[in-house]
Amino acid sequence: MTEILIAALVVTGIGLVCGLILVLADRFMHVEEDHTFTEIRACLPGANCGACGYTGCDGYAKALAADKEGALATNLCVPGADAVAAQIASVLGREAMDVIEQVAVAGCDGDCNATRVKYEYQGVKTCAAVKMLYGGNGLCSYGCIGLGDCASACPNQAICIKEGIAHIDTRLCTGCGMCTKTCPQHLIRLMPDVEKVVVMCSNHDKGAQTRKACSHGCIACRKCEKNCPTGAVTVVNNLASIDYSKCIKCNKCSDNCPTGAIMIADLSGIHRQRG
Amino acid sequence: MKEILLIIFAAVFANNYVLTKTLGICPFLGVSKQFQQAAGMGVAVTFVMVLATAATWPIQYYVLNPLNIGYLQTIVFILVIAALVQFVEITLKRFIPGLHKSLGIYLPLITTNCAVLDVAIANITNETAFLPSLFNSLGAGIGFLLAMILFAGVRTRLDQNTNVPKAFRGLPITLAAAAIVSLSFMAFSLK
């Protein structure tokens, strides 16, 4: 009995002494910590999506807390949107900045009315699997496969598959970019929600070839390029691309597109549901 | 003097904790990405090793042995080393904030570092006297530091190398490199 008692007492005693030393050390060598980090972290939604460019919410909060000069923007939290940006700004005592939210846009409008399949696929129902079989079953090898890898990756159920292609509900999209990483065709990209025209095609084939594959494809006719008053639209590698820094939202490119590959889009998601 | 040098050299080269005894691999792989961090970690481990021996040796000989409870060695040592590392962390935060910042999450890693515990236990099992024990710990720490620095150099070159096959990038090639570096230390322990 005494052996056990001695052993227990010795270990407890050593533990107590260690604890006491630590308490004293903490008392006498205490350093005032920066509370900014915890406060900012409390503002952030905690989704750890990485849309801000940091490794999770902790990373962004740490960077903001460490940023004494105020050079780091407070509006990088896309899922949190304006509300979070305002909170962070008030914690840091800075002017609130408007968040230009990012929304995902799937660059393909080749639904089942516009294009067909080149073979009947009966395997595992994921886009990634189909992609491995002769580059996909669509007649257009660049287009949306439509088995919804993006929809299952989306944490907000913002994507649904209608008529064989992905549709993104901009009201639900938080711009986290999960779908952009999952899409095996790399169709989905994030765009600022203030833009009005989008190229809804990702086909880089020559015009005649694209026309055979899909009636909504970009045939690289360059009408958009000629009609654009600011030179924002250029056809690169047989596909129209828009330089949004020059775009004045006149819609001349979409009005003149013979196949409807450039579309007017409302990305603002006016009644966006953000938590 | 000659004896002390001998102890240190043996601990640094022949009995190198990382490369010969394969202890303390976690910080060895985790912190060796950058030279500065690797050196900082090595210094911190050296410091903790010497301190841990200085604390655990008297406990073994003046508390555990007289009471015949030497079997509590492991648990008591872990307790003492954990408290010690905490103490070091608080001290660093107060007096050398720069080092504390760069070691940050690695200091708690030292708490459960098997190399530190093994140094403390080896000094007891080899029945080394107090002063030689301290030098042995110092040598072990310097050996760890040396391994960290060597490997940090290897890793910076590995990162620049674009010829590494895709499947081997990252941890696999790091482990292979660690194996090759430890091979080089075999020369010291061959009899």
Tab-separated table of N, CA and C in Angstrom, chain A residues 141-197:
chain	number	residue	atom	x	y	z
A	141	SER	N	-15.966	18.314	-77.303
A	141	SER	CA	-15.106	17.757	-76.258
A	141	SER	C	-14.755	18.785	-75.187
A	142	TYR	N	-15.191	20.052	-75.386
A	142	TYR	CA	-14.897	21.080	-74.393
A	142	TYR	C	-16.076	21.317	-73.453
A	143	GLY	N	-17.258	20.820	-73.858
A	143	GLY	CA	-18.488	21.239	-73.197
A	143	GLY	C	-18.776	20.556	-71.884
A	144	CYS	N	-19.886	21.003	-71.293
A	144	CYS	CA	-20.321	20.456	-70.007
A	144	CYS	C	-20.786	19.017	-70.196
A	145	ILE	N	-20.284	18.121	-69.361
A	145	ILE	CA	-20.635	16.713	-69.464
A	145	ILE	C	-22.000	16.464	-68.830
A	146	GLY	N	-22.289	17.227	-67.796
A	146	GLY	CA	-23.644	17.217	-67.268
A	146	GLY	C	-23.985	16.106	-66.298
A	147	LEU	N	-22.977	15.518	-65.672
A	147	LEU	CA	-23.306	14.509	-64.663
A	147	LEU	C	-23.203	15.075	-63.243
A	148	GLY	N	-22.892	16.349	-63.157
A	148	GLY	CA	-23.045	17.035	-61.884
A	148	GLY	C	-21.952	16.837	-60.855
A	149	ASP	N	-20.699	16.683	-61.281
A	149	ASP	CA	-19.598	16.677	-60.307
A	149	ASP	C	-19.571	18.003	-59.539
A	150	CYS	N	-19.855	19.079	-60.269
A	150	CYS	CA	-19.865	20.405	-59.654
A	150	CYS	C	-21.003	20.513	-58.648
A	151	ALA	N	-22.172	19.967	-59.023
A	151	ALA	CA	-23.341	20.062	-58.143
A	151	ALA	C	-23.087	19.338	-56.831
A	152	SER	N	-22.403	18.180	-56.913
A	152	SER	CA	-22.157	17.464	-55.657
A	152	SER	C	-21.030	18.116	-54.852
A	153	ALA	N	-20.161	18.895	-55.546
A	153	ALA	CA	-19.090	19.576	-54.804
A	153	ALA	C	-19.600	20.848	-54.144
A	154	CYS	N	-20.689	21.382	-54.657
A	154	CYS	CA	-21.171	22.687	-54.178
A	154	CYS	C	-21.725	22.568	-52.760
A	155	PRO	N	-21.177	23.344	-51.825
A	155	PRO	CA	-21.663	23.238	-50.444
A	155	PRO	C	-23.010	23.923	-50.230
A	156	ASN	N	-23.446	24.707	-51.216
A	156	ASN	CA	-24.679	25.475	-51.009
A	156	ASN	C	-25.817	25.051	-51.922
A	157	GLN	N	-25.670	23.922	-52.581
A	157	GLN	CA	-26.697	23.431	-53.505
A	157	GLN	C	-27.106	24.511	-54.512
A	158	ALA	N	-26.108	25.234	-54.997
A	158	ALA	CA	-26.414	26.310	-55.929
A	158	ALA	C	-26.426	25.815	-57.372
A	159	ILE	N	-25.945	24.603	-57.616
A	159	ILE	CA	-25.836	24.124	-58.988
A	159	ILE	C	-26.858	23.021	-59.235
A	160	CYS	N	-27.564	23.126	-60.343
A	160	CYS	CA	-28.417	22.008	-60.711
A	160	CYS	C	-28.155	21.695	-62.183
A	161	ILE	N	-28.445	20.465	-62.572
A	161	ILE	CA	-28.238	20.060	-63.963
A	161	ILE	C	-29.584	20.097	-64.652
A	162	LYS	N	-29.677	20.981	-65.650
A	162	LYS	CA	-30.915	21.059	-66.420
A	162	LYS	C	-30.592	20.821	-67.884
A	163	GLU	N	-31.305	19.948	-68.515
A	163	GLU	CA	-31.134	19.641	-69.932
A	163	GLU	C	-29.690	19.347	-70.273
A	164	GLY	N	-29.031	18.627	-69.376
A	164	GLY	CA	-27.698	18.147	-69.683
A	164	GLY	C	-26.552	19.086	-69.404
A	165	ILE	N	-26.816	20.287	-68.874
A	165	ILE	CA	-25.692	21.156	-68.517
A	165	ILE	C	-25.917	21.768	-67.139
A	166	ALA	N	-24.822	22.231	-66.557
A	166	ALA	CA	-24.891	22.793	-65.209
A	166	ALA	C	-25.423	24.213	-65.249
A	167	HIS	N	-26.368	24.483	-64.353
A	167	HIS	CA	-26.855	25.847	-64.175
A	167	HIS	C	-26.525	26.285	-62.762
A	168	ILE	N	-26.000	27.493	-62.636
A	168	ILE	CA	-25.605	27.962	-61.311
A	168	ILE	C	-26.551	29.065	-60.863
A	169	ASP	N	-27.141	28.870	-59.721
A	169	ASP	CA	-28.046	29.861	-59.153
A	169	ASP	C	-27.212	30.915	-58.439
A	170	THR	N	-27.130	32.098	-59.022
A	170	THR	CA	-26.245	33.119	-58.457
A	170	THR	C	-26.742	33.616	-57.106
A	171	ARG	N	-28.003	33.341	-56.777
A	171	ARG	CA	-28.484	33.761	-55.452
A	171	ARG	C	-27.892	32.893	-54.352
A	172	LEU	N	-27.604	31.632	-54.717
A	172	LEU	CA	-27.086	30.718	-53.700
A	172	LEU	C	-25.562	30.629	-53.721
A	173	CYS	N	-24.959	30.991	-54.866
A	173	CYS	CA	-23.512	30.833	-55.000
A	173	CYS	C	-22.788	31.795	-54.065
A	174	THR	N	-21.812	31.254	-53.327
A	174	THR	CA	-21.037	32.113	-52.430
A	174	THR	C	-19.651	32.386	-52.973
A	175	GLY	N	-19.383	31.894	-54.176
A	175	GLY	CA	-18.089	32.166	-54.784
A	175	GLY	C	-16.926	31.451	-54.125
A	176	CYS	N	-17.202	30.279	-53.545
A	176	CYS	CA	-16.121	29.584	-52.845
A	176	CYS	C	-15.163	28.903	-53.821
A	177	GLY	N	-15.638	28.638	-55.043
A	177	GLY	CA	-14.755	28.083	-56.063
A	177	GLY	C	-14.541	26.580	-55.993
A	178	MET	N	-15.328	25.891	-55.179
A	178	MET	CA	-15.186	24.438	-55.107
A	178	MET	C	-15.484	23.796	-56.463
A	179	CYS	N	-16.518	24.284	-57.138
A	179	CYS	CA	-16.912	23.700	-58.419
A	179	CYS	C	-15.832	23.913	-59.474
A	180	THR	N	-15.143	25.077	-59.403
A	180	THR	CA	-14.128	25.346	-60.421
A	180	THR	C	-13.005	24.325	-60.335
A	181	LYS	N	-12.782	23.831	-59.098
A	181	LYS	CA	-11.704	22.863	-58.931
A	181	LYS	C	-12.147	21.467	-59.330
A	182	THR	N	-13.451	21.190	-59.241
A	182	THR	CA	-13.920	19.829	-59.514
A	182	THR	C	-14.177	19.581	-60.989
A	183	CYS	N	-14.611	20.601	-61.708
A	183	CYS	CA	-15.025	20.395	-63.097
A	183	CYS	C	-13.866	19.844	-63.932
A	184	PRO	N	-14.014	18.628	-64.485
A	184	PRO	CA	-12.900	18.062	-65.262
A	184	PRO	C	-12.683	18.795	-66.582
A	185	GLN	N	-13.675	19.541	-67.023
A	185	GLN	CA	-13.549	20.295	-68.266
A	185	GLN	C	-13.018	21.709	-68.023
A	186	HIS	N	-12.863	22.073	-66.770
A	186	HIS	CA	-12.422	23.424	-66.383
A	186	HIS	C	-13.291	24.502	-67.022
A	187	LEU	N	-14.596	24.267	-67.001
A	187	LEU	CA	-15.541	25.198	-67.609
A	187	LEU	C	-15.901	26.326	-66.675
A	188	ILE	N	-15.930	25.993	-65.371
A	188	ILE	CA	-16.492	26.944	-64.422
A	188	ILE	C	-15.403	27.903	-63.965
A	189	ARG	N	-15.718	29.185	-63.993
A	189	ARG	CA	-14.755	30.168	-63.506
A	189	ARG	C	-15.484	31.137	-62.581
A	190	LEU	N	-14.723	31.807	-61.754
A	190	LEU	CA	-15.316	32.786	-60.854
A	190	LEU	C	-15.250	34.151	-61.504
A	191	MET	N	-16.363	34.872	-61.394
A	191	MET	CA	-16.404	36.196	-62.004
A	191	MET	C	-16.955	37.202	-61.020
A	192	PRO	N	-16.506	38.451	-61.095
A	192	PRO	CA	-17.081	39.485	-60.235
A	192	PRO	C	-18.567	39.650	-60.566
A	193	ASP	N	-19.397	39.838	-59.555
A	193	ASP	CA	-20.838	39.845	-59.808
A	193	ASP	C	-21.336	41.146	-60.427
A	194	VAL	N	-20.417	42.050	-60.782
A	194	VAL	CA	-20.858	43.297	-61.398
A	194	VAL	C	-20.863	43.217	-62.924
A	195	GLU	N	-20.338	42.119	-63.464
A	195	GLU	CA	-20.251	42.022	-64.919
A	195	GLU	C	-21.603	41.645	-65.528
A	196	LYS	N	-21.779	42.009	-66.807
A	196	LYS	CA	-23.084	41.795	-67.427
A	196	LYS	C	-23.051	40.826	-68.611
A	197	VAL	N	-21.903	40.669	-69.250
A	197	VAL	CA	-21.849	39.738	-70.383
A	197	VAL	C	-20.849	38.620	-70.090
